[in-house]
mmCIF file of C-alpha atoms and ligand atoms in Angstrom:
data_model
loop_
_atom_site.group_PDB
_atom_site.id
_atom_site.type_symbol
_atom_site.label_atom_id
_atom_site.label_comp_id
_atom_site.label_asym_id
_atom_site.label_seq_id
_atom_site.Cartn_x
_atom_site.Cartn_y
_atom_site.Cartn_z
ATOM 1 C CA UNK A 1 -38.487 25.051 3.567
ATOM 2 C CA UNK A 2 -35.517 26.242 1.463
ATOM 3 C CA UNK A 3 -32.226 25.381 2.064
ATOM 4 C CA UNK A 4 -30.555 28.165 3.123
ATOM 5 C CA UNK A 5 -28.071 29.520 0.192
ATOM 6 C CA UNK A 6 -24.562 29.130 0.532
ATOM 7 C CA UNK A 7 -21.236 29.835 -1.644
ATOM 8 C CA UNK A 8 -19.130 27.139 -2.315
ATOM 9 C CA UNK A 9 -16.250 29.369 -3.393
ATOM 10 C CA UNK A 10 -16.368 30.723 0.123
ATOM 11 C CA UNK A 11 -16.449 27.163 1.503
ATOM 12 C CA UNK A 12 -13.397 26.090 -0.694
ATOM 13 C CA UNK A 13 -11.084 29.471 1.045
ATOM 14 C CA UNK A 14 -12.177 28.664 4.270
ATOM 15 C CA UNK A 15 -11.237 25.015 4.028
ATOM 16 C CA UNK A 16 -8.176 25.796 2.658
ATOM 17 C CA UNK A 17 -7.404 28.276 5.443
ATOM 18 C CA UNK A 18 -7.878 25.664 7.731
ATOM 19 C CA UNK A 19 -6.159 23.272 6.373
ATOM 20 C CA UNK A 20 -8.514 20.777 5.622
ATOM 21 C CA UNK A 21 -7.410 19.444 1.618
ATOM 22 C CA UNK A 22 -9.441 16.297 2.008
ATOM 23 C CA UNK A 23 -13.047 17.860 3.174
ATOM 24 C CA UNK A 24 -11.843 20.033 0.479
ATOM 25 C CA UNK A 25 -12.017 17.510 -2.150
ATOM 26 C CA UNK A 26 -14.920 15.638 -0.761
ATOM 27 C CA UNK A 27 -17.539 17.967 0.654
ATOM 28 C CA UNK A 28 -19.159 18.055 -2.509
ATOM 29 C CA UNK A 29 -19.545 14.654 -3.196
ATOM 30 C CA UNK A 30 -20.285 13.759 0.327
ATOM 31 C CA UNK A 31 -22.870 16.515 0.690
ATOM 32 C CA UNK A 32 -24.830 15.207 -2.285
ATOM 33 C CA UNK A 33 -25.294 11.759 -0.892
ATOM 34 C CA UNK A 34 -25.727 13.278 2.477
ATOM 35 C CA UNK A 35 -28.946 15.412 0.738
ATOM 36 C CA UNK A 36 -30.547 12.138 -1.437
ATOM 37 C CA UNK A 37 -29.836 9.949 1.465
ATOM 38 C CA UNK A 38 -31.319 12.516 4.101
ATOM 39 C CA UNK A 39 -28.126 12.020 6.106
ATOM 40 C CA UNK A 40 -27.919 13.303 9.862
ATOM 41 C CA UNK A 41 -26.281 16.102 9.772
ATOM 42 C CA UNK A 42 -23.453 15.129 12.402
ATOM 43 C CA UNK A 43 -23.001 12.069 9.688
ATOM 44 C CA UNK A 44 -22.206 14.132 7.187
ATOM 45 C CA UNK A 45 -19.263 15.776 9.610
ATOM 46 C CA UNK A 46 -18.207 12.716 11.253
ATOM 47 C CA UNK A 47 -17.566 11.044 7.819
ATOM 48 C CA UNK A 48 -15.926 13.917 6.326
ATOM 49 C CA UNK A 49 -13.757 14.562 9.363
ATOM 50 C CA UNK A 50 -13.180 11.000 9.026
ATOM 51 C CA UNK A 51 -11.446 11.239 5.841
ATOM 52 C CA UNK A 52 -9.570 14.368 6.472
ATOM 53 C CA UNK A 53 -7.714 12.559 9.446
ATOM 54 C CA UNK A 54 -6.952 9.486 7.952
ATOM 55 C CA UNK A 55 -5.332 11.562 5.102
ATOM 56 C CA UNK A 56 -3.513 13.398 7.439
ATOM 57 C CA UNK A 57 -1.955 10.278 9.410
ATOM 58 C CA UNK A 58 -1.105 9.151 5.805
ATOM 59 C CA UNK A 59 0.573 11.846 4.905
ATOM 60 C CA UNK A 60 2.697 12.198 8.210
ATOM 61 C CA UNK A 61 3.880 8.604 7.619
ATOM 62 C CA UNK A 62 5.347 9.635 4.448
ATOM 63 C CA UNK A 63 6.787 12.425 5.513
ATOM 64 C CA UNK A 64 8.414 10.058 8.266
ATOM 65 C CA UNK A 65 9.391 7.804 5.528
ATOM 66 C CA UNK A 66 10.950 10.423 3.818
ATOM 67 C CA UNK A 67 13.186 11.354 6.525
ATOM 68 C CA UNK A 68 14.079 7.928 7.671
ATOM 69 C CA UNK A 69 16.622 7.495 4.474
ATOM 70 C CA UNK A 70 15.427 3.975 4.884
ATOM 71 C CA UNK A 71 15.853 1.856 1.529
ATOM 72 C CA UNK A 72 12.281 1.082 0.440
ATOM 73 C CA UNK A 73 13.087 -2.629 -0.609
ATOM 74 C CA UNK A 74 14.294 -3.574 2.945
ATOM 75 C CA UNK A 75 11.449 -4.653 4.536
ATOM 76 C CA UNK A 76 10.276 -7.374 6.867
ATOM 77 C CA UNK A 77 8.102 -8.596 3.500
ATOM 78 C CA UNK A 78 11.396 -8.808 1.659
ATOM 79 C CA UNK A 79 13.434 -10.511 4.172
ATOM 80 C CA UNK A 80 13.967 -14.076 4.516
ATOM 81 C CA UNK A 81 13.719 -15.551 8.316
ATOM 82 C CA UNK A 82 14.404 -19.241 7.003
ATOM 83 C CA UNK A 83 18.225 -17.898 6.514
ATOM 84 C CA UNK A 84 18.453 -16.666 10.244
ATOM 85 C CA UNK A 85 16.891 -19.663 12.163
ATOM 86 C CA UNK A 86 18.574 -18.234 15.432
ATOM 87 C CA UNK A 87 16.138 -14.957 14.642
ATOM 88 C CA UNK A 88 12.751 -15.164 15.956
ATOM 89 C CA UNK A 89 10.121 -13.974 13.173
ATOM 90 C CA UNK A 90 7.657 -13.717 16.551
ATOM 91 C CA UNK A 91 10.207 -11.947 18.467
ATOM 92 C CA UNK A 92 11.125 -9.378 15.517
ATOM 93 C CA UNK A 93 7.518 -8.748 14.868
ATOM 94 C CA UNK A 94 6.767 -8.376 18.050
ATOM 95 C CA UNK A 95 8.659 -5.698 18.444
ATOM 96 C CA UNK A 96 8.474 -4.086 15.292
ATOM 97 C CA UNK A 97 4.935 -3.463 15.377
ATOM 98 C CA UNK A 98 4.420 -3.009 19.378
ATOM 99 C CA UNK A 99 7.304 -0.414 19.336
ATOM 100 C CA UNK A 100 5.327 1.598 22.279
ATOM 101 C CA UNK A 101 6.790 -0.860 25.398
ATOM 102 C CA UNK A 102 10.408 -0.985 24.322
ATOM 103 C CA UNK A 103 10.697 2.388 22.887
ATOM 104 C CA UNK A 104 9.844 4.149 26.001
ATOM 105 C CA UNK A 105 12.975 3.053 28.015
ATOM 106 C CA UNK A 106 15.584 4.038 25.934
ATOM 107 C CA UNK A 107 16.437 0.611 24.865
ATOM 108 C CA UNK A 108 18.985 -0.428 21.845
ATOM 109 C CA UNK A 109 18.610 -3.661 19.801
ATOM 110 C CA UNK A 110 22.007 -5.093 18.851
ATOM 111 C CA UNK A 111 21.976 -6.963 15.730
ATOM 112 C CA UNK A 112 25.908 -8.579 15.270
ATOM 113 C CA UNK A 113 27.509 -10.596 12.892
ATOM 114 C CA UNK A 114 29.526 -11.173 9.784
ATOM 115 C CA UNK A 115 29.272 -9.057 6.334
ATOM 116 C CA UNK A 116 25.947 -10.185 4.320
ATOM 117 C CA UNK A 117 23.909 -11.591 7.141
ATOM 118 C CA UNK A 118 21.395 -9.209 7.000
ATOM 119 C CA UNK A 119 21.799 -6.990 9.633
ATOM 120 C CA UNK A 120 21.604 -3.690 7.742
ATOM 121 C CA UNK A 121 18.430 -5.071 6.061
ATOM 122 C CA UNK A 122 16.718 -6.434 9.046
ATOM 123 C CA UNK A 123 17.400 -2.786 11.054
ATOM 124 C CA UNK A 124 15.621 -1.619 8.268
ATOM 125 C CA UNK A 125 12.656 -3.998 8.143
ATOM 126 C CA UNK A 126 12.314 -3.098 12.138
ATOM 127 C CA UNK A 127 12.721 0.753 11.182
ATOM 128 C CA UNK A 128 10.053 0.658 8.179
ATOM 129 C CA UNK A 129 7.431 -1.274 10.687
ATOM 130 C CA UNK A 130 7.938 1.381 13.497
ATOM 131 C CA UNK A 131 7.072 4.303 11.245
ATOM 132 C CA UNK A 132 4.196 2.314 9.984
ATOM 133 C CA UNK A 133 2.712 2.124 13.881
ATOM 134 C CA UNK A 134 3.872 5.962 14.173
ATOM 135 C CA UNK A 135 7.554 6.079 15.092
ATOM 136 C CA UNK A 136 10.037 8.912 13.782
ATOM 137 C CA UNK A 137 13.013 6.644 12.503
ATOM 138 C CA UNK A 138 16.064 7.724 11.032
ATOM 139 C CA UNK A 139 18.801 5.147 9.167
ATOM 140 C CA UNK A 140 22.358 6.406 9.135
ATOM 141 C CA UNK A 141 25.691 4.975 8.659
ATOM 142 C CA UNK A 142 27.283 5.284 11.887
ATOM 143 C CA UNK A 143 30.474 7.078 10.610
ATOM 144 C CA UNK A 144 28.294 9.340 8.710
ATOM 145 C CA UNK A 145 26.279 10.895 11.298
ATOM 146 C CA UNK A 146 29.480 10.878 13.707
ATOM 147 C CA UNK A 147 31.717 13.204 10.871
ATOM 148 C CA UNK A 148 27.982 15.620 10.766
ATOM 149 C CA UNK A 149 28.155 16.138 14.697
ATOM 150 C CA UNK A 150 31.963 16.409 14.473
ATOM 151 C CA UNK A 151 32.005 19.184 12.106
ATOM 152 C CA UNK A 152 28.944 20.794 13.880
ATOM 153 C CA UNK A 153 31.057 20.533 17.086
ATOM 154 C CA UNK A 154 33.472 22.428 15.048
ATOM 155 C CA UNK A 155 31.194 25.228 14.553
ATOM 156 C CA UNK A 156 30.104 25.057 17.854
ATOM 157 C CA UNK A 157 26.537 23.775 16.453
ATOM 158 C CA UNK A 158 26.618 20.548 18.009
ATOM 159 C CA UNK A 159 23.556 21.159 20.803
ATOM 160 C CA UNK A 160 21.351 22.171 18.237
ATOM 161 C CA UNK A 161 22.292 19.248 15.747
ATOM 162 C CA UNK A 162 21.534 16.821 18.580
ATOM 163 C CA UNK A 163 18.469 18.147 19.314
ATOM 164 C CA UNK A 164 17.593 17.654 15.563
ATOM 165 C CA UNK A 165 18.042 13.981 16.230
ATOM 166 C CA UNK A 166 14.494 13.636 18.094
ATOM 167 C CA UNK A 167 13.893 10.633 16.477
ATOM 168 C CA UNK A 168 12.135 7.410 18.290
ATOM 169 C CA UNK A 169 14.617 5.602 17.037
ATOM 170 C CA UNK A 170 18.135 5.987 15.422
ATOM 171 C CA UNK A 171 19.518 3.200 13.627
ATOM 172 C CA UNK A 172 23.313 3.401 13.483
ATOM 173 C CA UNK A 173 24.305 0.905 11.072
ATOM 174 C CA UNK A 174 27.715 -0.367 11.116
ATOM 175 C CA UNK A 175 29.511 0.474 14.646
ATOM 176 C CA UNK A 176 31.979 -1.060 14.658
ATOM 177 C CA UNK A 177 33.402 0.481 11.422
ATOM 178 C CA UNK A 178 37.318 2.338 11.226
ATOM 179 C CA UNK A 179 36.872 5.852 12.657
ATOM 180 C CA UNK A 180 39.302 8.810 11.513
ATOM 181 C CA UNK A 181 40.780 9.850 14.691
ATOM 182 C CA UNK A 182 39.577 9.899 18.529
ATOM 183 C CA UNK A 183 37.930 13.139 17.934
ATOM 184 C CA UNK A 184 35.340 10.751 16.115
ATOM 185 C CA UNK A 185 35.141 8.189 18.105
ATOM 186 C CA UNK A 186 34.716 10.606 20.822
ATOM 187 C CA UNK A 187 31.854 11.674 19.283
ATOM 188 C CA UNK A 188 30.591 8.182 18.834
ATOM 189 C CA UNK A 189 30.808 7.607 22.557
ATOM 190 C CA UNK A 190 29.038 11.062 23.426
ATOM 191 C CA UNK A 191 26.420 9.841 21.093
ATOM 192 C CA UNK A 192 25.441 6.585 22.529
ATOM 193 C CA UNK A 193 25.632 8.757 25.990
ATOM 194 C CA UNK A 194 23.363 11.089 24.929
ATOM 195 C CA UNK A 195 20.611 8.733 23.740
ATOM 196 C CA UNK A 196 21.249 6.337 26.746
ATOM 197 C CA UNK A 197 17.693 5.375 28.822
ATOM 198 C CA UNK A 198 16.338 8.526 26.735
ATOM 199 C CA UNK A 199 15.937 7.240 23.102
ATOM 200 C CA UNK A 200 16.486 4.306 21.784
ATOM 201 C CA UNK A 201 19.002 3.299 19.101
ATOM 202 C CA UNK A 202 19.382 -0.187 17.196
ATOM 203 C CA UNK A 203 23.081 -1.252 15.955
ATOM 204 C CA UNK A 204 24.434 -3.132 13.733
ATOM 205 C CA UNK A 205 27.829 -4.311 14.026
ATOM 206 C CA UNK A 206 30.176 -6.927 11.860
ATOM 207 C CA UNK A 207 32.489 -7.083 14.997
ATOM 208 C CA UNK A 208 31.411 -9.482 18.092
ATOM 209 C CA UNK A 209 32.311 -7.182 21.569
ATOM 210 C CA UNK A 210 35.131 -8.428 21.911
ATOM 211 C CA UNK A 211 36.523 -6.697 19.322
ATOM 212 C CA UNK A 212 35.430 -3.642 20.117
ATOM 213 C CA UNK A 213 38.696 -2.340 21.969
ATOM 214 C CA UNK A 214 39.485 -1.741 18.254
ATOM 215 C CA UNK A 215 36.244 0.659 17.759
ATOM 216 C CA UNK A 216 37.033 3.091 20.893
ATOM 217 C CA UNK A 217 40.399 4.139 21.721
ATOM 218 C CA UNK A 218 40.827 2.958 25.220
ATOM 219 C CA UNK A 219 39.536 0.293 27.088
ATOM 220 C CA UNK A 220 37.263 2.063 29.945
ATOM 221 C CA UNK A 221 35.709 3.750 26.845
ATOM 222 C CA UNK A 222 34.766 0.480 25.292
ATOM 223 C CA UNK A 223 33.501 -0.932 28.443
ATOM 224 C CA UNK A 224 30.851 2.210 28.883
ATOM 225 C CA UNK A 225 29.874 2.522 25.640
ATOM 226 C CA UNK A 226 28.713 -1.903 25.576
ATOM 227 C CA UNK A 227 27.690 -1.006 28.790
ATOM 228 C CA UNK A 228 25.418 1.801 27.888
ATOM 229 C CA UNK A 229 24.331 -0.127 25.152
ATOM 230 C CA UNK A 230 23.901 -3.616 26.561
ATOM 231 C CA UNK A 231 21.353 -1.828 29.603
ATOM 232 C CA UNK A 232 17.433 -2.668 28.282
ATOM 233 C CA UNK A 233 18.928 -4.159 24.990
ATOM 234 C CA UNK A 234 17.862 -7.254 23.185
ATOM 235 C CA UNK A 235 20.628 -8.616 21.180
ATOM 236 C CA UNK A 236 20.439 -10.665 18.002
ATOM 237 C CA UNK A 237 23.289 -12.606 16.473
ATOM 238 C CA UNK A 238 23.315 -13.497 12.826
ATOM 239 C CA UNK A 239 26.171 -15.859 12.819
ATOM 240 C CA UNK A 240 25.064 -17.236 9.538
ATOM 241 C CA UNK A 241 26.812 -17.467 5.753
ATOM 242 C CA UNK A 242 26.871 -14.528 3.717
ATOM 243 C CA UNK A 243 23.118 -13.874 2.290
ATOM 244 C CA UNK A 244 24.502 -13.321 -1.415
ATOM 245 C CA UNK A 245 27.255 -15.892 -1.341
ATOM 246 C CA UNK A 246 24.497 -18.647 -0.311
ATOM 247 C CA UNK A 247 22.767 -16.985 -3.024
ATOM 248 C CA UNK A 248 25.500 -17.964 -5.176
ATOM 249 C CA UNK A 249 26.301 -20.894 -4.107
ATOM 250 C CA UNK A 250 22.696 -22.090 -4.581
ATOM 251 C CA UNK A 251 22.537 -20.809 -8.459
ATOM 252 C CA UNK A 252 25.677 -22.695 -9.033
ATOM 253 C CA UNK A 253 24.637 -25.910 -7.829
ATOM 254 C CA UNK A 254 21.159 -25.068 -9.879
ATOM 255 C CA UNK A 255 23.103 -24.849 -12.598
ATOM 256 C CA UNK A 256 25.491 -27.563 -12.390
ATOM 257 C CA UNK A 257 22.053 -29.999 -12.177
ATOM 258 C CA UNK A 258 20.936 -28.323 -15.383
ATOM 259 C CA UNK A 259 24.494 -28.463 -17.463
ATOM 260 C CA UNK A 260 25.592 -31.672 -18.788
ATOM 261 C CA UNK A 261 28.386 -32.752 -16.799
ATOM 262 C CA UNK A 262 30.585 -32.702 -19.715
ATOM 263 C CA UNK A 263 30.152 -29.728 -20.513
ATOM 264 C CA UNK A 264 31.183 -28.183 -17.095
ATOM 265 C CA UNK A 265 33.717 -26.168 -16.440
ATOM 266 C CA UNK A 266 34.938 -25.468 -13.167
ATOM 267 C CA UNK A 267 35.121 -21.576 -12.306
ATOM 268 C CA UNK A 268 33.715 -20.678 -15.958
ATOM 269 C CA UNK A 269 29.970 -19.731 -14.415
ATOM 270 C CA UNK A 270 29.225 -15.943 -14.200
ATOM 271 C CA UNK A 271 26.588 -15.590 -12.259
ATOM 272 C CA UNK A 272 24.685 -12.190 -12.062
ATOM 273 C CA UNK A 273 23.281 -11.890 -8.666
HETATM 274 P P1 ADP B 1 24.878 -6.968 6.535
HETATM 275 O O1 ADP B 1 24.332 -5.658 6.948
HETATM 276 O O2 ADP B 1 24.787 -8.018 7.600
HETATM 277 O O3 ADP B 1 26.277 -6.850 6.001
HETATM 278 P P2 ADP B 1 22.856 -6.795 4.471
HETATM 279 O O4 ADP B 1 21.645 -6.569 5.281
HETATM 280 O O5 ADP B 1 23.441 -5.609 3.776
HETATM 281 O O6 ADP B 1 23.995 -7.515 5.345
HETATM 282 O O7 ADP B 1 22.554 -7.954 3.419
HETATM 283 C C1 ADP B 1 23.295 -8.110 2.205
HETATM 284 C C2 ADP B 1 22.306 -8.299 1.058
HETATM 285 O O8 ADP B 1 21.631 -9.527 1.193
HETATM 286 C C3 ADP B 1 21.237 -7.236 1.014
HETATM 287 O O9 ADP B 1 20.888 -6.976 -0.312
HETATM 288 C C4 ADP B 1 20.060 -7.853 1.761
HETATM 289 O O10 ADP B 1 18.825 -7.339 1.310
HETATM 290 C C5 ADP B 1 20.224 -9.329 1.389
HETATM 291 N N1 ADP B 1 19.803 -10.207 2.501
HETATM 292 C C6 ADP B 1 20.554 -10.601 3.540
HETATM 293 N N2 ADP B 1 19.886 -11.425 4.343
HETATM 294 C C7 ADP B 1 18.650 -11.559 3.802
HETATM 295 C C8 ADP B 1 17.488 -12.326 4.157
HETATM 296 N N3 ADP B 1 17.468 -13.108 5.253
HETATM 297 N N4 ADP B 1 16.399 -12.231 3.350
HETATM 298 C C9 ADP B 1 16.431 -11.457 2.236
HETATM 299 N N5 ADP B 1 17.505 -10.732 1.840
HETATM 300 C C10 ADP B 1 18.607 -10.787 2.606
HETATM 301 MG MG1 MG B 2 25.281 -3.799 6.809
#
C-alpha cells in the first residue's frame, strides 16, 4: 500500500498557525526515523509533542528571566555559604527550589544586615532558583518601584500598575533606604499592605528593626508594616564582615606572605578587587 501523499509546505503553515516552532523544525527528521524504524504512530506524536513542550517551558523561563531584572551572576552557584555560617545552605535551598509551600501564603523572607553581606546577592540566588521551578520573580530596588507607583498614583494609574505586579514573588531590595517625602513612604507601606498573606515579597534591609522608626514616618506605621511583614516570614541575619572588604583583607595578607618583608610598605598595596 502507498503512503498516502501529503504536502509538506501545507504541513509547515499549519504548524506555524498553531504555534508549534519545534514540531516545526523536527517533523521531518522525526518522521524519517519514525518510517525506517516502523515507529507506532502515537510514538511519532508523543515524541514530537514531547519536544514542542519542553521548548515551550524553556522559553517561558526566559521570558521570566527576562523580566525578573535579576543580575545573571548572582546565583546560589556563585555565592559563598562558608562566609554566612549563621545561613543554612539546607534551609536556603530548601526553599529556593520547593517555592510551592511557602509561596502560597503570602509569606516574606527577611534577609538583614550590614552593607556587603550578601543580602542583595543571596535575594537573588533565591529569585533565580524560583523561576527555574516556575515562579514569576521580579528584583527591584525598593525606592525604585515606590517613585513608579508614586507617579502612577499621580496619574491616577496606580490600580492598574499594581495589578502589573502579579509576580510570585517581589524582591524589594534595600528597605530600609532614605525615602523622599511621606508621600513615598506612604506608598511603601500601601505596598507591603497590598501584597500581605496574598503574595509574597523577600527584603533586604541594612537596618536591624529597630531602626526602622527612621524608614516610616510615625511609629504605628512602623509597627504594621514589621508586623505585616514579620506574619509567615522566615528571617535571616547576615551579621557578618563586609564580603569585599574580607576579600581584601585576605589578598593583602596573601600578599604580605609573598613580599619580602623589607620591601613592604604599609598602605602602598592597590588591590583591584
Ligand atoms: P549587600 O546587599 O548585603 O549589601 P551584596 O549582596 O551586594 O551585599 O554583596 C556585595 C558583593 O559581594 C557582591 O558583589 C556579592 O556578589 C559579593 N558577595 C557577598 N557575599 C557573598 C558570598 N557569600 N559569596 C559570594 N559573593 C558574595
Ligand atoms: Mg544590597
Amino acid at each position: 500500500m502507498n503512503a498516502p501523499a501529503h504536502d509538506s509546505g501545507r504541513l509547515a503553515l499549519m504548524l506555524n498557525e498553531l504555534r508549534l516552532p519545534t514540531i516545526g523544525r523536527l517533523w521531518s527528521e522525526f518522521a524519517e526515523r519514525s518510517d525506517k524504524e516502523g515507529w507506532p504512530a502515537a510514538r511519532l506524536l508523543d515524541a514530537l509533542l514531547e519536544h514542542e513542550l519542553a521548548e515551550h517551558a524553556k522559553r517561558r523561563i526566559e521570558r521570566h528571566r527576562t523580566e525578573s531584572h535579576l543580575d545573571p551572576t548572582k546565583t546560589l552557584a556563585t555565592f559563598d555559604f562558608s562566609m554566612v555560617p549563621m545561613v543554612s545552605k539546607a534551609h536556603i535551598t530548601a526553599l529556593a527550589t520547593t517555592g510551592d509551600s511557602w509561596l502560597e501564603k503570602g509569606a516574606t523572607i527577611l534577609l538583614l544586615g550590614p552593607p556587603g553581606t550578601g543580602k542583595s546577592h543571596l535575594g537573588s540566588a533565591i529569585g533565580h532558583a524560583l523561576i527555574d521551578a516556575g515562579f514569576r520573580v521580579l528584583f527591584t530596588h525598593t525606592s525604585e518601584l515606590v517613585q513608579r507607583l508614586q507617579a502612577a498614583r499621580q496619574t491616577l494609574q496606580l490600580p492598574s500598575a499594581l495589578a502589573k505586579l502579579g509576580f510570585d514573588l517581589i524582591i524589594l531590595d534595600d528597605l530600609s533606604y532614605a525615602y523622599k517625602d511621606q508621600a513615598e513612604t506612604s506608598m511603601l507601606f500601601e505596598l507591603i499592605v497590598e501584597r500581605y498573606e496574598r503574595k509574597n515579597l523577600l527584603t533586604t534591609a541594612n537596618q536591624p528593626f529597630s531602626g526602622w522608626n527612621e524608614v516610616f514616618p510615625d511609629p504605628s506605621m512602623t509597627i504594621a508594616a514589621i508586623d505585616r511583614l514579620v506574619h509567615h516570614s522566615t528571617i535571616f541575619e547576615l551579621n557578618v564582615e563586609s564580603y569585599r572588604r574580607r576579600k581584601v583583607s585576605d589578598k593583602q595578607s596573601v600578599r604580605r606572605q609573598q613580599l619580602p618583608s623589607d620591601n613592604y610598605e604599609e598602605g602602598a598595596t592597590t588591590i583591584d578587587t
